[in-house]
Coordinates of N, CA and C in Angstrom, one line a residue:
M1 N 11.3 12.3 -8.3 CA 10.2 13.3 -8.3 C 8.9 12.6 -8.7
L2 N 7.9 13.0 -8.1 CA 6.6 12.5 -8.4 C 5.7 13.5 -9.0
K3 N 6.3 14.6 -9.5 CA 5.5 15.7 -10.0 C 4.7 15.3 -11.2
G4 N 3.4 15.6 -11.2 CA 2.5 15.3 -12.3 C 1.9 13.9 -12.3
L5 N 2.4 13.0 -11.4 CA 1.9 11.6 -11.4 C 0.6 11.6 -10.6
V6 N -0.3 10.7 -11.0 CA -1.6 10.5 -10.3 C -1.6 9.1 -9.7
S7 N -1.9 9.1 -8.4 CA -1.9 7.8 -7.7 C -3.2 7.5 -7.0
V8 N -3.6 6.3 -7.0 CA -4.7 5.8 -6.2 C -4.2 5.0 -5.0
V9 N -4.5 5.4 -3.8 CA -4.0 4.8 -2.6 C -5.1 4.2 -1.8
T10 N -5.2 2.9 -1.6 CA -6.2 2.3 -0.8 C -5.8 2.3 0.7
G11 N -6.8 2.3 1.6 CA -6.5 2.3 3.0 C -5.7 3.6 3.4
S12 N -6.1 4.7 2.8 CA -5.2 5.9 2.9 C -5.8 7.0 3.8
A13 N -6.8 6.7 4.6 CA -7.3 7.7 5.6 C -6.5 7.7 6.8
S14 N -5.6 6.8 7.0 CA -4.7 6.7 8.2 C -3.5 5.9 7.9
G15 N -2.6 5.9 8.9 CA -1.4 5.0 8.9 C -0.5 5.2 7.7
L16 N -0.1 4.0 7.1 CA 0.9 4.0 6.0 C 0.3 4.6 4.8
G17 N -1.0 4.4 4.5 CA -1.6 4.9 3.4 C -1.7 6.4 3.4
R18 N -2.1 7.0 4.5 CA -2.1 8.5 4.6 C -0.7 9.1 4.4
A19 N 0.3 8.5 5.1 CA 1.6 9.0 4.9 C 2.1 8.9 3.5
T20 N 1.6 7.9 2.7 CA 2.0 7.8 1.3 C 1.3 8.9 0.5
V21 N 0.1 9.2 0.8 CA -0.6 10.3 0.1 C 0.1 11.6 0.4
E22 N 0.4 11.8 1.6 CA 1.0 13.1 2.0 C 2.4 13.3 1.3
R23 N 3.1 12.2 1.2 CA 4.4 12.3 0.5 C 4.3 12.5 -1.0
I24 N 3.3 11.8 -1.6 CA 3.0 12.0 -3.0 C 2.7 13.5 -3.3
V25 N 1.9 14.1 -2.5 CA 1.5 15.5 -2.7 C 2.6 16.4 -2.4
R26 N 3.4 16.2 -1.4 CA 4.6 17.0 -1.1 C 5.6 17.0 -2.3
E27 N 5.6 15.9 -3.0 CA 6.6 15.7 -4.1 C 5.9 16.2 -5.5
G28 N 4.8 16.8 -5.4 CA 4.2 17.3 -6.6 C 3.2 16.5 -7.3
G29 N 2.8 15.3 -6.7 CA 1.8 14.5 -7.3 C 0.4 14.7 -6.9
R30 N -0.5 14.0 -7.4 CA -1.9 14.1 -7.0 C -2.4 12.7 -6.6
A31 N -3.5 12.6 -5.8 CA -3.9 11.3 -5.3 C -5.4 11.1 -5.1
V32 N -5.8 9.9 -5.2 CA -7.2 9.6 -4.8 C -7.1 8.8 -3.5
I33 N -7.7 9.3 -2.4 CA -7.8 8.6 -1.1 C -8.9 7.7 -1.2
C34 N -8.6 6.4 -1.0 CA -9.7 5.3 -1.0 C -9.7 4.7 0.3
D35 N -10.8 4.8 1.0 CA -11.0 4.1 2.3 C -12.5 3.9 2.6
L36 N -12.8 3.3 3.6 CA -14.2 3.0 4.0 C -15.0 4.2 4.2
P37 N -16.3 4.2 3.9 CA -17.2 5.3 4.1 C -17.1 5.8 5.6
T38 N -16.9 4.9 6.5 CA -16.8 5.2 7.9 C -15.5 5.8 8.4
S39 N -14.5 5.9 7.4 CA -13.2 6.4 7.8 C -13.1 7.9 7.9
Q40 N -12.0 8.4 8.2 CA -11.8 9.9 8.2 C -11.3 10.4 6.8
G41 N -11.6 9.7 5.8 CA -11.1 10.0 4.5 C -11.4 11.4 4.0
A42 N -12.7 11.8 4.2 CA -13.1 13.2 3.8 C -12.4 14.2 4.5
K43 N -12.2 14.0 5.8 CA -11.4 15.0 6.7 C -10.0 15.1 6.2
V44 N -9.4 13.9 6.0 CA -8.0 13.9 5.5 C -7.8 14.6 4.2
A45 N -8.8 14.4 3.3 CA -8.7 15.1 2.0 C -8.8 16.6 2.1
E46 N -9.7 17.0 3.0 CA -9.8 18.5 3.3 C -8.5 19.0 3.9
E47 N -7.9 18.3 4.7 CA -6.6 18.8 5.4 C -5.5 18.8 4.4
I48 N -5.4 17.9 3.4 CA -4.3 17.9 2.5 C -4.5 18.9 1.4
G49 N -5.7 19.1 0.9 CA -6.0 20.1 -0.1 C -6.4 19.6 -1.4
D50 N -6.3 20.5 -2.4 CA -6.9 20.3 -3.7 C -6.2 19.2 -4.6
S51 N -5.1 18.8 -4.2 CA -4.4 17.8 -4.9 C -4.9 16.4 -4.7
V52 N -5.9 16.2 -3.9 CA -6.4 14.9 -3.6 C -8.0 15.0 -3.6
I53 N -8.6 13.8 -3.8 CA -10.0 13.6 -3.6 C -10.2 12.4 -2.8
F54 N -11.3 12.3 -2.1 CA -11.7 11.1 -1.3 C -12.8 10.4 -2.0
V55 N -12.6 9.1 -2.2 CA -13.7 8.3 -2.8 C -14.0 7.2 -1.8
P56 N -15.1 7.1 -1.1 CA -15.4 6.0 -0.2 C -15.3 4.7 -0.9
T57 N -14.5 3.8 -0.4 CA -14.2 2.6 -1.1 C -14.0 1.4 -0.1
D58 N -14.8 0.4 -0.3 CA -14.6 -0.9 0.3 C -13.9 -1.8 -0.7
V59 N -12.6 -2.1 -0.4 CA -11.8 -2.8 -1.4 C -12.4 -4.2 -1.7
S60 N -13.3 -4.7 -0.8 CA -13.9 -6.0 -1.1 C -15.0 -5.9 -2.1
S61 N -15.3 -4.7 -2.5 CA -16.4 -4.5 -3.5 C -15.8 -4.1 -4.8
A62 N -16.1 -5.0 -5.8 CA -15.6 -4.7 -7.2 C -16.2 -3.4 -7.7
S63 N -17.4 -3.1 -7.4 CA -18.1 -1.9 -7.9 C -17.5 -0.7 -7.2
D64 N -17.1 -0.8 -6.0 CA -16.5 0.4 -5.3 C -15.1 0.7 -5.9
V65 N -14.4 -0.3 -6.2 CA -13.1 -0.1 -6.8 C -13.2 0.5 -8.2
E66 N -14.2 0.0 -9.0 CA -14.4 0.6 -10.3 C -14.9 2.1 -10.2
N67 N -15.7 2.4 -9.2 CA -16.1 3.8 -8.9 C -14.9 4.7 -8.6
A68 N -14.0 4.1 -7.8 CA -12.8 4.9 -7.5 C -12.0 5.2 -8.7
L69 N -11.8 4.2 -9.6 CA -11.0 4.4 -10.8 C -11.7 5.4 -11.7
A70 N -13.1 5.3 -11.8 CA -13.8 6.3 -12.6 C -13.7 7.7 -12.1
A71 N -13.7 7.8 -10.7 CA -13.5 9.1 -10.1 C -12.1 9.7 -10.4
C72 N -11.1 8.8 -10.4 CA -9.8 9.2 -10.7 C -9.7 9.7 -12.1
K73 N -10.3 9.0 -13.0 CA -10.3 9.4 -14.4 C -11.0 10.7 -14.7
D74 N -12.1 10.9 -14.0 CA -12.9 12.1 -14.2 C -12.2 13.3 -13.6
K75 N -11.5 13.2 -12.5 CA -10.9 14.3 -11.8 C -9.5 14.6 -12.4
F76 N -8.7 13.5 -12.6 CA -7.3 13.8 -13.0 C -7.0 13.3 -14.4
G77 N -7.8 12.5 -15.0 CA -7.7 12.1 -16.4 C -6.7 11.0 -16.7
R78 N -6.1 10.4 -15.6 CA -5.1 9.4 -15.8 C -4.8 8.7 -14.5
L79 N -4.1 7.6 -14.5 CA -3.6 6.9 -13.4 C -2.2 6.3 -13.6
D80 N -1.3 6.7 -12.8 CA 0.1 6.3 -13.0 C 0.6 5.3 -12.0
V81 N 0.0 5.4 -10.7 CA 0.5 4.6 -9.6 C -0.7 4.1 -8.8
A82 N -0.7 2.8 -8.4 CA -1.7 2.3 -7.5 C -0.9 1.7 -6.3
V83 N -1.3 2.1 -5.1 CA -0.7 1.6 -3.9 C -1.7 1.0 -3.0
N84 N -1.6 -0.3 -2.8 CA -2.6 -1.0 -2.0 C -2.2 -1.1 -0.5
C85 N -2.7 -0.3 0.3 CA -2.4 -0.3 1.7 C -3.6 -0.9 2.6
A86 N -4.7 -1.1 1.9 CA -5.9 -1.6 2.7 C -5.6 -3.1 3.0
G87 N -5.9 -3.4 4.3 CA -5.7 -4.8 4.7 C -6.7 -5.3 5.7
I88 N -6.9 -6.6 5.6 CA -7.8 -7.2 6.6 C -7.1 -8.5 7.1
G89 N -7.7 -9.1 8.1 CA -7.0 -10.3 8.7 C -7.5 -11.6 8.3
I90 N -8.2 -11.8 7.2 CA -8.8 -13.0 6.7 C -8.0 -13.5 5.5
A91 N -7.4 -14.7 5.7 CA -6.4 -15.1 4.7 C -6.9 -15.1 3.2
V92 N -7.9 -15.8 2.9 CA -8.3 -15.9 1.5 C -8.8 -14.6 1.0
K93 N -9.6 -13.9 1.8 CA -10.1 -12.6 1.3 C -9.0 -11.6 1.1
T94 N -8.0 -11.6 2.0 CA -6.9 -10.6 1.7 C -6.3 -10.8 0.4
Y95 N -5.9 -12.1 0.1 CA -5.3 -12.4 -1.1 C -6.2 -12.1 -2.3
N96 N -7.4 -12.5 -2.2 CA -8.3 -12.3 -3.4 C -8.6 -10.8 -3.6
H97 N -8.7 -10.0 -2.5 CA -9.0 -8.6 -2.7 C -7.8 -7.9 -3.4
N98 N -6.6 -8.2 -2.9 CA -5.4 -7.6 -3.6 C -5.3 -8.0 -5.0
K99 N -5.7 -9.3 -5.3 CA -5.6 -9.8 -6.7 C -6.7 -9.0 -7.6
K100 N -7.9 -8.8 -7.0 CA -8.9 -8.1 -7.7 C -8.5 -6.6 -8.0
L101 N -7.9 -6.0 -6.9 CA -7.5 -4.6 -7.1 C -6.4 -4.5 -8.1
S102 N -5.4 -5.4 -8.1 CA -4.3 -5.4 -9.1 C -4.9 -5.5 -10.5
H103 N -5.8 -6.4 -10.7 CA -6.4 -6.6 -12.0 C -7.1 -5.3 -12.5
S104 N -7.9 -4.7 -11.6 CA -8.6 -3.5 -11.9 C -7.6 -2.4 -12.3
F105 N -6.6 -2.2 -11.6 CA -5.6 -1.2 -11.9 C -4.8 -1.5 -13.2
E106 N -4.6 -2.8 -13.4 CA -3.9 -3.2 -14.6 C -4.7 -2.8 -15.8
D107 N -6.0 -3.0 -15.8 CA -6.8 -2.7 -16.9 C -6.8 -1.2 -17.2
F108 N -6.9 -0.4 -16.1 CA -6.9 1.0 -16.3 C -5.5 1.5 -16.9
M109 N -4.4 1.0 -16.4 CA -3.1 1.4 -16.8 C -2.8 0.9 -18.2
R110 N -3.3 -0.2 -18.6 CA -3.0 -0.7 -20.0 C -3.2 0.3 -21.1
V111 N -4.2 1.2 -20.9 CA -4.5 2.2 -21.8 C -3.4 3.2 -22.0
Q112 N -2.6 3.4 -20.9 CA -1.5 4.3 -21.0 C -0.2 3.6 -21.3
T113 N -0.2 2.3 -21.3 CA 0.9 1.4 -21.5 C 2.1 1.7 -20.5
R114 N 1.8 2.2 -19.3 CA 2.8 2.3 -18.3 C 2.2 2.5 -17.0
G115 N 2.9 2.3 -15.9 CA 2.4 2.5 -14.6 C 3.1 1.6 -13.6
V116 N 2.8 1.8 -12.3 CA 3.4 1.1 -11.2 C 2.3 0.7 -10.2
I117 N 2.4 -0.6 -9.8 CA 1.5 -1.1 -8.8 C 2.3 -1.5 -7.6
I118 N 2.0 -1.0 -6.4 CA 2.7 -1.4 -5.2 C 1.7 -2.0 -4.2
N119 N 2.0 -3.2 -3.9 CA 1.2 -3.9 -2.9 C 1.8 -3.9 -1.5
T120 N 1.1 -4.1 -0.5 CA 1.6 -4.2 0.9 C 1.4 -5.5 1.5
A121 N 2.5 -6.2 1.9 CA 2.4 -7.5 2.5 C 2.8 -7.2 4.0
S122 N 3.7 -8.0 4.5 CA 4.1 -7.9 5.9 C 5.3 -8.8 6.1
V123 N 6.1 -8.6 7.1 CA 7.2 -9.5 7.4 C 6.6 -10.8 7.9
A124 N 5.3 -10.9 8.2 CA 4.6 -12.1 8.6 C 4.6 -13.1 7.4
A125 N 4.8 -12.6 6.2 CA 4.9 -13.5 5.1 C 6.1 -14.4 5.2
F126 N 7.1 -13.9 5.9 CA 8.4 -14.7 6.0 C 8.6 -15.2 7.4
D127 N 8.1 -14.5 8.4 CA 8.3 -14.8 9.9 C 7.0 -15.0 10.6
G128 N 6.1 -15.8 10.1 CA 4.8 -16.0 10.8 C 5.0 -16.6 12.2
Q129 N 4.2 -16.0 13.1 CA 4.3 -16.4 14.5 C 3.2 -17.4 14.8
I130 N 3.2 -17.9 16.0 CA 2.2 -18.8 16.5 C 0.9 -18.2 16.4
G131 N -0.1 -18.9 15.8 CA -1.4 -18.3 15.7 C -1.7 -17.5 14.5
Q132 N -0.6 -17.3 13.7 CA -0.7 -16.4 12.5 C -0.8 -17.2 11.2
A133 N -1.2 -18.4 11.2 CA -1.1 -19.2 9.9 C -2.0 -18.6 8.8
A134 N -3.2 -18.2 9.1 CA -4.0 -17.6 8.1 C -3.5 -16.2 7.6
Y135 N -3.1 -15.4 8.6 CA -2.6 -14.1 8.3 C -1.3 -14.2 7.5
S136 N -0.4 -15.1 7.9 CA 0.9 -15.2 7.1 C 0.6 -15.8 5.7
A137 N -0.3 -16.7 5.6 CA -0.6 -17.2 4.3 C -1.2 -16.1 3.4
S138 N -2.0 -15.2 3.9 CA -2.5 -14.2 3.1 C -1.4 -13.2 2.6
K139 N -0.5 -12.9 3.5 CA 0.6 -12.0 3.1 C 1.6 -12.7 2.2
G140 N 1.8 -14.0 2.4 CA 2.6 -14.8 1.5 C 2.0 -14.9 0.1
G141 N 0.7 -14.9 0.0 CA 0.1 -14.9 -1.3 C 0.4 -13.6 -2.1
I142 N 0.4 -12.5 -1.4 CA 0.7 -11.2 -2.0 C 2.2 -11.2 -2.5
V143 N 3.1 -11.7 -1.7 CA 4.5 -11.9 -2.1 C 4.6 -12.8 -3.3
G144 N 3.9 -13.9 -3.2 CA 4.1 -14.9 -4.3 C 3.6 -14.5 -5.6
M145 N 2.6 -13.6 -5.7 CA 2.1 -13.2 -7.0 C 2.8 -12.0 -7.6
T146 N 3.8 -11.4 -6.8 CA 4.5 -10.2 -7.3 C 5.3 -10.5 -8.6
L147 N 6.1 -11.5 -8.6 CA 6.9 -11.7 -9.8 C 6.1 -12.2 -11.0
P148 N 5.2 -13.1 -10.8 CA 4.4 -13.5 -12.0 C 3.6 -12.4 -12.6
I149 N 3.1 -11.5 -11.8 CA 2.3 -10.4 -12.3 C 3.3 -9.4 -13.0
A150 N 4.5 -9.2 -12.5 CA 5.4 -8.3 -13.1 C 5.8 -8.9 -14.5
R151 N 5.9 -10.2 -14.6 CA 6.3 -10.8 -15.9 C 5.1 -10.6 -16.9
D152 N 3.9 -10.8 -16.3 CA 2.7 -10.7 -17.2 C 2.5 -9.3 -17.8
L153 N 2.9 -8.3 -17.0 CA 2.6 -6.9 -17.4 C 3.8 -6.3 -18.0
A154 N 4.9 -7.0 -18.1 CA 6.1 -6.4 -18.7 C 5.9 -5.9 -20.1
P155 N 5.1 -6.6 -21.0 CA 4.9 -6.1 -22.3 C 4.2 -4.8 -22.5
V156 N 3.4 -4.4 -21.4 CA 2.7 -3.2 -21.5 C 3.3 -2.1 -20.6
G157 N 4.5 -2.4 -20.1 CA 5.2 -1.4 -19.3 C 4.7 -1.0 -17.9
I158 N 4.0 -2.0 -17.3 CA 3.6 -1.8 -15.9 C 4.4 -2.6 -15.0
R159 N 5.0 -1.9 -14.0 CA 5.8 -2.6 -13.0 C 5.0 -2.9 -11.8
I160 N 5.4 -3.9 -11.0 CA 4.8 -4.2 -9.7 C 5.8 -4.6 -8.7
C161 N 5.7 -4.1 -7.5 CA 6.5 -4.5 -6.4 C 5.7 -4.6 -5.2
T162 N 6.2 -5.2 -4.2 CA 5.5 -5.4 -2.9 C 6.4 -4.9 -1.8
I163 N 5.9 -4.2 -0.8 CA 6.6 -3.8 0.4 C 6.1 -4.6 1.6
A164 N 7.1 -5.2 2.3 CA 6.7 -6.0 3.5 C 7.2 -5.2 4.7
P165 N 6.4 -4.4 5.3 CA 6.8 -3.6 6.5 C 6.8 -4.4 7.7
G166 N 7.7 -4.0 8.6 CA 7.8 -4.6 10.0 C 6.9 -3.9 10.9
L167 N 7.4 -3.5 12.1 CA 6.6 -2.8 13.1 C 6.6 -1.3 12.9
F168 N 5.4 -0.8 12.5 CA 5.3 0.6 12.2 C 4.2 1.2 13.1
K169 N 4.3 2.5 13.3 CA 3.3 3.3 14.1 C 2.0 3.4 13.3
T170 N 1.3 2.4 13.2 CA 0.0 2.4 12.6 C -1.0 2.6 13.7
P171 N -2.3 3.0 13.4 CA -3.3 3.1 14.4 C -3.5 1.9 15.3
L172 N -3.4 0.7 14.6 CA -3.6 -0.5 15.4 C -2.5 -0.7 16.4
L173 N -1.3 -0.5 16.0 CA -0.2 -0.7 16.9 C -0.1 0.3 18.0
M174 N -0.5 1.6 17.6 CA -0.4 2.7 18.6 C -1.6 2.6 19.6
S175 N -2.5 1.7 19.3 CA -3.6 1.5 20.3 C -3.2 0.6 21.4
L176 N -2.1 -0.1 21.3 CA -1.6 -1.0 22.3 C -1.1 -0.2 23.5
P177 N -1.0 -0.8 24.7 CA -0.4 -0.1 25.8 C 1.0 0.4 25.6
E178 N 1.4 1.5 26.1 CA 2.8 2.0 25.9 C 3.8 1.0 26.2
K179 N 3.6 0.3 27.3 CA 4.6 -0.7 27.7 C 4.8 -1.8 26.6
V180 N 3.7 -2.2 25.9 CA 3.8 -3.1 24.8 C 4.5 -2.5 23.6
Q181 N 4.2 -1.3 23.3 CA 4.9 -0.6 22.2 C 6.4 -0.5 22.5
N182 N 6.8 -0.2 23.7 CA 8.2 -0.1 24.0 C 8.9 -1.4 23.9
F183 N 8.2 -2.5 24.3 CA 8.8 -3.8 24.2 C 9.0 -4.2 22.7
L184 N 8.0 -3.9 21.9 CA 8.1 -4.2 20.5 C 9.2 -3.5 19.8
A185 N 9.3 -2.2 20.2 CA 10.4 -1.4 19.6 C 11.8 -1.9 19.9
K186 N 12.0 -2.5 21.1 CA 13.3 -3.1 21.5 C 13.6 -4.4 20.7
T187 N 12.6 -4.9 20.1 CA 12.9 -6.2 19.3 C 13.4 -5.8 17.9
V188 N 13.4 -4.6 17.5 CA 14.0 -4.2 16.2 C 15.5 -3.9 16.3
P189 N 16.3 -4.6 15.6 CA 17.8 -4.5 15.8 C 18.3 -3.0 15.6
F190 N 18.0 -2.5 14.4 CA 18.4 -1.1 14.2 C 17.7 -0.5 12.9
P191 N 17.2 0.7 13.1 CA 17.1 1.5 14.3 C 16.1 0.9 15.3
Q192 N 16.5 0.9 16.6 CA 15.7 0.2 17.6 C 14.5 1.1 18.0
R193 N 13.5 1.1 17.2 CA 12.3 1.8 17.4 C 11.3 1.3 16.4
L194 N 10.0 1.8 16.6 CA 9.0 1.5 15.6 C 9.2 2.4 14.4
G195 N 8.8 1.9 13.2 CA 8.9 2.6 12.0 C 7.9 3.8 11.9
D196 N 8.4 4.8 11.3 CA 7.5 6.0 11.0 C 6.7 5.7 9.7
P197 N 5.4 6.0 9.6 CA 4.7 5.7 8.4 C 5.4 6.4 7.2
D198 N 6.0 7.5 7.4 CA 6.6 8.2 6.2 C 7.8 7.4 5.7
E199 N 8.4 6.6 6.5 CA 9.5 5.7 6.0 C 9.0 4.6 5.1
Y200 N 7.8 4.2 5.3 CA 7.1 3.3 4.3 C 6.9 4.1 3.1
A201 N 6.4 5.3 3.2 CA 6.1 6.2 2.0 C 7.4 6.5 1.3
M202 N 8.5 6.6 1.9 CA 9.8 6.8 1.3 C 10.1 5.6 0.3
M203 N 9.8 4.4 0.8 CA 10.0 3.3 -0.1 C 9.1 3.3 -1.3
V204 N 7.8 3.7 -1.0 CA 6.9 3.8 -2.2 C 7.5 4.8 -3.2
Q205 N 8.0 5.9 -2.8 CA 8.6 6.9 -3.7 C 9.8 6.3 -4.4
A206 N 10.7 5.5 -3.7 CA 11.9 4.9 -4.3 C 11.5 3.9 -5.4
I207 N 10.4 3.2 -5.1 CA 10.0 2.2 -6.2 C 9.4 2.9 -7.4
I208 N 8.6 4.0 -7.2 CA 8.1 4.7 -8.3 C 9.1 5.3 -9.1
T209 N 10.2 5.9 -8.5 CA 11.2 6.7 -9.3 C 12.3 5.8 -9.8
N210 N 12.4 4.6 -9.4 CA 13.5 3.7 -10.0 C 12.9 2.7 -11.0
P211 N 13.1 2.9 -12.3 CA 12.5 2.1 -13.3 C 13.0 0.6 -13.3
M212 N 14.1 0.3 -12.6 CA 14.5 -1.1 -12.6 C 14.0 -1.8 -11.4
M213 N 13.2 -1.2 -10.6 CA 12.5 -1.9 -9.4 C 11.3 -2.5 -10.0
N214 N 11.3 -3.8 -10.1 CA 10.2 -4.6 -10.7 C 10.2 -6.0 -10.2
G215 N 9.0 -6.5 -9.9 CA 8.9 -8.0 -9.5 C 9.5 -8.4 -8.2
E216 N 9.7 -7.4 -7.3 CA 10.5 -7.7 -6.1 C 9.7 -7.3 -4.9
T217 N 9.9 -8.0 -3.8 CA 9.4 -7.7 -2.5 C 10.5 -7.1 -1.6
I218 N 10.3 -6.0 -1.0 CA 11.3 -5.3 -0.2 C 10.8 -5.3 1.2
R219 N 11.6 -5.8 2.1 CA 11.3 -5.7 3.6 C 11.8 -4.3 4.1
V220 N 10.9 -3.7 4.8 CA 11.3 -2.4 5.4 C 11.0 -2.6 6.9
D221 N 12.0 -3.1 7.6 CA 11.8 -3.6 9.0 C 12.9 -3.5 10.0
G222 N 13.9 -2.7 9.7 CA 15.0 -2.5 10.6 C 15.7 -3.8 11.0
A223 N 15.7 -4.8 10.1 CA 16.4 -6.1 10.2 C 15.7 -7.0 11.3
I224 N 14.4 -6.7 11.6 CA 13.7 -7.6 12.5 C 13.4 -9.0 11.9
R225 N 13.5 -10.0 12.7 CA 13.0 -11.3 12.4 C 12.1 -11.8 13.5
M226 N 10.8 -11.9 13.3 CA 9.9 -12.1 14.3 C 10.1 -13.5 15.0
Q227 N 10.0 -13.5 16.3 CA 10.2 -14.7 17.1 C 8.9 -15.5 17.0
P228 N 9.0 -16.8 17.3 CA 7.8 -17.7 17.2 C 6.7 -17.2 18.1

């Protein structure tokens, strides 16, 4: 159960992030939708209802992240969970942005001496394809920092895990031709289809509600191993 918990979810105007916010609210929680000013965040917040607020946030901006946390505190008075779904395709920046976000959330949560941080990597961290060196390195950085941060934050009761999703029905993937989508779906061993964003959100919920889940990266990918 997520009842009463407050979450900040970055990249949550669409795709995996939006599905996460919707599941959090269905389970009794509240959330801050953080996404770019040009996103559909305001519309999404209106559709979901009073349990959420939208704060325009560019995760590459430290001041934007601080503003989002301040808005969370003003509206809900606390922060229990941070889910980082925002992603870009530049290796160093992706790693640094997630590190900055994690540190900002850590500082906020230390006051409560408990909390959960969930980062999003990719199966590319393990199965990088031709031409994906920078992208794979960025996702590998997220995976690599998971255990050390979990150990750093153990004394203050903050857990951290990373989810490495496979092929999901995100806006980017769904923009591909149907023939390409069908081909990609057939590369997933079982279930032989593209993942539904709510299945990512289900893993977020599982991590939040299981206190022994800490310092680990979980692949959610239908057993796919990407070909070169």
